[in-house]
XYZ file of C-alpha atoms in Angstrom:
399
model
C 16.604 6.513 16.169
C 15.435 5.422 13.187
C 16.846 6.901 9.851
C 14.678 9.269 7.562
C 14.462 9.287 4.120
C 12.698 11.515 1.351
C 11.348 9.692 -1.583
C 10.681 11.696 -4.702
C 8.663 9.873 -7.310
C 6.901 10.916 -10.745
C 5.417 8.925 -13.946
C 4.504 10.024 -17.129
C 2.621 8.738 -20.385
C 3.055 10.180 -23.622
C -0.488 9.556 -24.847
C -2.668 8.517 -21.716
C -2.588 5.809 -22.260
C 0.880 5.863 -24.423
C 4.425 4.876 -23.936
C 4.957 5.347 -19.987
C 7.901 5.255 -17.632
C 8.521 6.164 -13.915
C 11.398 7.800 -11.844
C 11.949 7.901 -8.158
C 14.787 8.951 -6.122
C 15.716 8.461 -2.223
C 17.138 11.550 -0.385
C 19.122 11.947 2.613
C 17.211 15.059 3.932
C 20.007 16.337 5.848
C 22.689 16.191 3.390
C 20.410 16.418 0.347
C 22.280 13.509 -1.245
C 20.606 10.839 -3.665
C 21.183 7.623 -1.940
C 19.381 5.633 -4.602
C 17.665 6.262 -8.053
C 15.181 4.139 -9.941
C 13.790 4.247 -13.508
C 11.733 2.047 -15.799
C 10.013 2.096 -19.178
C 6.788 0.054 -18.561
C 5.351 -0.005 -21.907
C 2.093 1.405 -22.718
C -0.006 2.547 -19.580
C -1.638 5.732 -18.240
C -0.242 8.772 -16.325
C -1.602 7.569 -13.006
C -0.490 4.007 -13.275
C 2.907 5.271 -14.121
C 3.020 7.429 -11.149
C 2.035 4.643 -8.658
C 4.771 2.674 -10.343
C 6.950 5.262 -9.366
C 5.924 5.447 -5.845
C 6.355 1.661 -5.509
C 9.778 1.841 -6.984
C 10.612 4.573 -4.462
C 9.541 2.959 -1.437
C 10.928 -0.360 -2.277
C 14.457 1.655 -2.706
C 14.198 2.994 0.569
C 13.057 -0.032 1.941
C 16.169 -1.766 0.632
C 18.422 0.763 2.309
C 16.803 0.607 5.776
C 13.224 -1.433 6.612
C 12.871 0.532 9.799
C 13.364 4.125 8.471
C 10.677 7.122 8.532
C 9.856 7.751 4.845
C 8.529 11.177 3.603
C 6.937 10.941 0.159
C 6.752 13.702 -2.014
C 5.112 13.760 -5.080
C 3.209 16.497 -7.737
C 0.608 14.016 -8.256
C -2.170 15.303 -5.887
C -4.219 12.363 -6.682
C -1.522 9.733 -5.524
C -0.677 11.961 -2.409
C -4.559 12.263 -1.351
C -5.220 8.563 -2.126
C -2.291 7.429 -0.187
C -3.172 9.728 2.426
C -6.705 8.322 2.756
C -8.474 11.531 2.220
C -9.799 10.543 -1.595
C -11.091 7.222 -2.575
C -9.783 4.890 -5.103
C -12.371 4.060 -7.708
C -10.500 2.984 -10.490
C -9.994 -0.890 -10.388
C -6.557 -0.843 -11.668
C -5.151 1.832 -9.040
C -6.154 -0.343 -5.778
C -3.804 -3.252 -6.275
C -1.093 -0.571 -7.015
C -1.920 1.554 -3.969
C -2.114 -1.679 -1.713
C 1.152 -2.782 -2.857
C 2.569 0.687 -2.069
C 0.936 0.338 1.558
C 2.487 -3.000 2.020
C 6.095 -1.956 1.795
C 6.592 0.111 5.100
C 3.949 0.341 8.053
C 1.566 2.940 7.455
C 2.951 4.642 10.733
C 6.110 5.095 9.007
C 5.012 6.885 5.850
C 3.722 10.335 5.324
C 2.922 12.170 2.285
C 3.134 15.472 0.737
C 1.982 17.236 -2.585
C 5.049 19.375 -3.971
C 4.781 21.696 -7.170
C 6.488 20.077 -10.358
C 9.289 22.293 -10.228
C 10.315 20.944 -6.872
C 10.013 17.267 -8.209
C 12.669 17.957 -11.247
C 14.914 15.036 -10.297
C 12.147 12.293 -10.476
C 10.672 13.799 -13.558
C 13.690 13.656 -15.323
C 14.261 10.113 -14.344
C 10.691 9.179 -15.832
C 11.093 11.118 -19.012
C 14.782 9.110 -19.508
C 12.963 5.953 -18.820
C 10.463 7.037 -21.622
C 13.177 8.092 -24.069
C 14.884 4.868 -23.190
C 12.012 2.986 -24.186
C 11.448 4.462 -27.466
C 11.274 2.202 -30.668
C 10.286 -1.138 -31.233
C 13.168 -2.834 -29.023
C 11.808 -1.047 -25.806
C 15.214 -0.590 -24.140
C 15.457 0.178 -20.523
C 16.830 3.058 -18.739
C 20.287 2.495 -17.208
C 21.854 4.309 -14.128
C 25.078 5.029 -16.147
C 23.350 6.997 -18.497
C 21.359 9.047 -16.325
C 21.887 12.766 -16.104
C 18.901 13.576 -13.659
C 21.113 14.444 -10.754
C 23.298 16.804 -12.584
C 20.421 18.044 -14.859
C 17.229 18.185 -12.699
C 16.132 21.182 -14.424
C 15.857 19.026 -17.860
C 13.065 19.826 -20.241
C 9.692 20.127 -18.851
C 6.729 17.987 -19.767
C 4.301 19.303 -22.559
C 1.301 21.381 -21.861
C -0.471 18.581 -23.577
C 1.036 16.141 -20.909
C 0.151 18.493 -18.068
C -3.249 18.669 -19.382
C -3.526 14.826 -19.683
C -2.451 14.636 -16.079
C -5.150 16.972 -15.154
C -7.874 15.447 -17.062
C -6.962 12.052 -15.556
C -6.998 13.384 -11.998
C -10.076 14.874 -12.464
C -11.727 11.663 -14.129
C -10.384 9.846 -10.760
C -12.196 12.333 -8.219
C -15.656 12.537 -9.797
C -18.294 12.203 -7.105
C -19.793 8.850 -6.277
C -22.856 8.960 -8.236
C -20.941 9.981 -11.274
C -19.678 8.238 -14.280
C -17.946 5.131 -13.234
C -14.451 3.496 -14.753
C -15.573 0.247 -16.590
C -14.117 -2.869 -14.910
C -11.457 -4.807 -16.781
C -12.466 -6.115 -20.066
C -15.034 -3.320 -20.765
C -12.407 -0.502 -21.571
C -13.622 2.292 -23.881
C -10.546 2.168 -26.236
C -8.650 -0.394 -27.513
C -5.797 -1.003 -25.207
C -3.849 -3.477 -27.623
C -2.638 -6.769 -26.611
C -2.446 -7.642 -22.905
C 0.647 -9.236 -21.277
C -0.086 -12.443 -20.178
C 1.840 -14.252 -17.684
C 0.828 -18.117 -17.626
C 1.859 -19.318 -14.117
C 3.154 -22.902 -13.858
C 3.711 -24.487 -10.690
C 6.801 -27.181 -10.749
C 6.037 -30.943 -11.090
C 6.120 -33.280 -8.074
C 9.139 -33.986 -5.683
C 9.658 -36.777 -3.032
C 7.926 -33.962 -0.520
C 4.932 -33.034 -2.276
C 2.748 -36.026 -1.627
C 3.972 -35.884 1.761
C 2.740 -32.115 2.173
C 6.079 -31.037 3.641
C 7.340 -27.432 3.869
C 9.822 -27.178 0.929
C 10.824 -23.648 0.148
C 14.181 -21.805 -0.819
C 15.981 -22.523 2.335
C 15.879 -26.465 2.150
C 17.443 -29.341 0.182
C 16.168 -27.890 -3.170
C 14.757 -31.579 -4.138
C 14.914 -32.537 -7.681
C 11.502 -33.921 -9.531
C 10.418 -37.146 -8.833
C 9.443 -39.793 -11.369
C 6.018 -38.471 -11.320
C 6.922 -35.133 -11.358
C 9.001 -35.480 -14.764
C 5.739 -37.345 -16.338
C 3.535 -34.046 -15.301
C 6.398 -31.740 -16.886
C 6.145 -33.909 -19.963
C 2.239 -33.448 -19.762
C 2.154 -29.782 -19.345
C 4.755 -29.436 -22.339
C 2.476 -31.311 -24.616
C -0.642 -29.326 -23.639
C 1.095 -26.045 -23.899
C 2.890 -26.965 -27.071
C -0.963 -27.638 -28.435
C -2.098 -24.485 -27.577
C 0.840 -22.645 -29.321
C 0.465 -19.291 -27.375
C 3.535 -19.047 -25.095
C 6.528 -16.943 -26.529
C 8.968 -17.073 -23.606
C 9.692 -19.106 -20.707
C 11.201 -17.979 -17.319
C 11.726 -20.055 -14.253
C 12.523 -19.812 -10.431
C 16.142 -20.688 -9.927
C 15.420 -24.033 -7.595
C 15.891 -27.317 -9.380
C 12.320 -28.504 -9.225
C 11.386 -25.532 -11.503
C 14.500 -25.427 -13.673
C 13.916 -29.182 -14.755
C 10.018 -28.341 -15.336
C 11.072 -25.183 -17.149
C 13.384 -26.972 -19.371
C 11.145 -29.884 -20.296
C 8.452 -27.521 -21.396
C 10.895 -25.188 -23.352
C 12.536 -28.178 -25.133
C 9.133 -29.125 -26.434
C 8.384 -25.470 -27.379
C 11.881 -24.817 -28.902
C 12.365 -21.760 -26.539
C 15.262 -21.086 -23.997
C 14.957 -20.806 -20.255
C 15.559 -17.256 -18.570
C 16.089 -17.713 -14.844
C 14.514 -14.854 -12.449
C 15.659 -15.079 -8.837
C 12.467 -13.040 -7.751
C 10.492 -16.037 -8.650
C 12.043 -18.476 -5.747
C 9.687 -20.033 -3.397
C 9.190 -18.533 0.278
C 12.135 -19.440 2.653
C 10.403 -21.430 5.255
C 13.603 -21.304 7.800
C 13.052 -24.029 10.685
C 10.051 -25.291 9.336
C 11.612 -26.545 5.968
C 11.187 -30.466 5.490
C 8.537 -30.461 8.281
C 4.557 -31.320 7.892
C 2.024 -28.616 9.036
C 1.481 -31.210 11.980
C 5.085 -31.233 12.866
C 5.355 -27.379 12.832
C 1.947 -27.156 14.886
C 3.930 -29.480 17.533
C 7.363 -27.886 17.604
C 6.620 -24.242 16.557
C 3.197 -23.502 17.851
C 3.778 -19.761 18.702
C 5.387 -19.209 15.112
C 2.641 -20.801 13.401
C -0.227 -19.103 15.294
C 1.824 -15.735 14.411
C 2.241 -16.825 10.703
C -1.406 -17.668 10.334
C -2.476 -14.416 11.660
C -0.351 -11.998 9.605
C 1.563 -11.659 6.361
C 4.379 -9.822 8.305
C 5.256 -12.972 10.474
C 7.975 -15.291 9.236
C 8.805 -18.739 10.537
C 12.035 -18.634 12.441
C 15.019 -18.349 10.257
C 12.690 -17.605 7.399
C 10.885 -15.299 5.316
C 7.192 -13.568 5.694
C 4.774 -13.460 2.845
C 4.908 -9.458 2.636
C 8.616 -10.168 1.881
C 8.007 -12.755 -0.628
C 4.966 -10.223 -2.282
C 7.742 -7.251 -2.623
C 10.186 -9.503 -4.451
C 7.668 -11.077 -6.426
C 5.847 -7.570 -7.544
C 9.362 -6.347 -8.528
C 9.899 -9.301 -10.727
C 6.217 -8.995 -12.132
C 7.104 -5.594 -13.060
C 10.261 -6.171 -14.765
C 8.560 -9.075 -16.875
C 5.813 -6.992 -17.684
C 8.201 -4.103 -19.093
C 10.476 -6.664 -20.889
C 7.671 -8.780 -22.406
C 4.957 -6.400 -23.144
C 2.127 -7.536 -25.151
C 3.376 -11.339 -25.227
C 2.437 -14.777 -23.688
C 5.311 -15.646 -20.919
C 5.136 -18.659 -19.320
C 6.620 -18.629 -15.382
C 7.756 -22.014 -13.909
C 7.458 -21.246 -10.272
C 5.819 -22.344 -6.782
C 2.710 -22.214 -4.654
C 3.467 -18.761 -2.957
C 4.687 -16.840 -5.804
C 1.526 -18.094 -8.166
C -1.008 -17.354 -5.390
C 0.691 -13.732 -4.828
C 0.283 -12.706 -8.279
C -3.179 -13.885 -8.258
C -4.034 -12.145 -5.297
C -2.251 -8.856 -6.383
C -4.196 -8.875 -9.494
C -7.398 -9.419 -7.876
C -6.444 -6.732 -5.333
C -7.413 -9.542 -2.259
C -6.029 -9.397 1.143
C -3.033 -11.349 2.225
C -4.902 -14.086 4.156
C -6.627 -15.096 0.679
C -3.159 -17.329 0.231
C -4.852 -19.683 2.632
C -8.061 -20.036 0.498
C -6.496 -21.134 -2.826
C -5.957 -24.605 -4.032
C -2.594 -25.058 -6.190
C -1.884 -28.698 -7.414
C 1.436 -29.710 -8.321
C 2.141 -28.858 -12.523
C -1.164 -26.874 -12.321
C -1.587 -23.986 -14.869
C -2.971 -20.293 -13.722
C -2.968 -17.250 -15.606
C -3.112 -13.448 -15.461
C -3.662 -10.900 -17.943
C -2.238 -7.394 -17.845
C -3.550 -4.397 -19.471
C -2.105 -0.905 -20.437
C -4.354 1.076 -18.095
C -2.955 -0.775 -15.046
C -5.828 -3.282 -14.829
C -5.323 -7.079 -14.632
C -7.683 -10.167 -15.169
C -7.312 -13.708 -13.686
C -7.882 -16.057 -16.652
C -7.158 -19.169 -15.016
C -6.526 -20.810 -11.457
C -5.065 -24.226 -10.921
C -5.831 -25.890 -14.101
C -4.864 -29.668 -14.199
C -7.087 -31.137 -17.016
C -3.615 -31.858 -18.768
C -2.597 -34.279 -15.969
C -5.917 -36.315 -16.336
């Protein structure tokens, strides 16, 4: 029999948009025990974005405990509950990718949504406030589980009347009739939301496997850059140095990315931070094979993989699983580097996934993007939850 979890989540913004954070807790409904907690300060954002981010964190925490579990989500945000239940349309373009991500964590048949009064959501509310308190000040410190009193003090300070009014106003704005005022698209916001956080996405340079178009993921031989790959890394380093905008460098742990990142970082005078979530898909039994060889040896697996983001190569990883970990890394990076320009040195699937999620595009759009070795792409993320794809597959620096 499948386990059942209760996920309670909340988010808040002190300003709407303003300094924001979320909290989520996974509860065993039989014992009432809190099995997992999550909270994070996310920089400047709206109430609704913070609430959706809390929902995502809670679902991911439940998935980590048991991906087969049935989940009952309880939130005091009527907006999120009604939208995720399919009864209200999602008009705000910044909410659509978040809702799509939330739906991708568990199969929809495993998740139900229930609205509860704020008084019954004190644990998650307290976590969200702890995260916002931790993020006060220029340093933007993150919430730490060891500092939390949410489980002991679920009856902590309630949010102010002004914050509750801001929630209500935001909910009302999001649920206007179809012929009413529309939320402006990204780039046309009515207020200055501050500098976006920009992720510059660099696919690593060539390896010996790249020209042969062989599957090369995180479960294979971890090849080094070829001579051509080293030349490409030097070329992109020169181009980025000339632009002068990159303020931090983060790399996948795989060798080809670290070598590319180290070349760029040395030219820019920066250190390299490694993020495990940026590694390439594990292609399992397909590692080192060409597409034609996979088609010959694993035709049924390949057909399933091409037809569903949840299908994985034998012994490998699905695109849905990759999307979850890439989105988690993205959220952490956006909180850490709010308002800055960060170079992520990674692989084909993570780059395409970040672009897909920014566009709110379906999973099969991954097969419709071209991404060359040592190419640059870029996505800007705004405080209101919107994202804007600025660049895709630029290779001018290699010519």
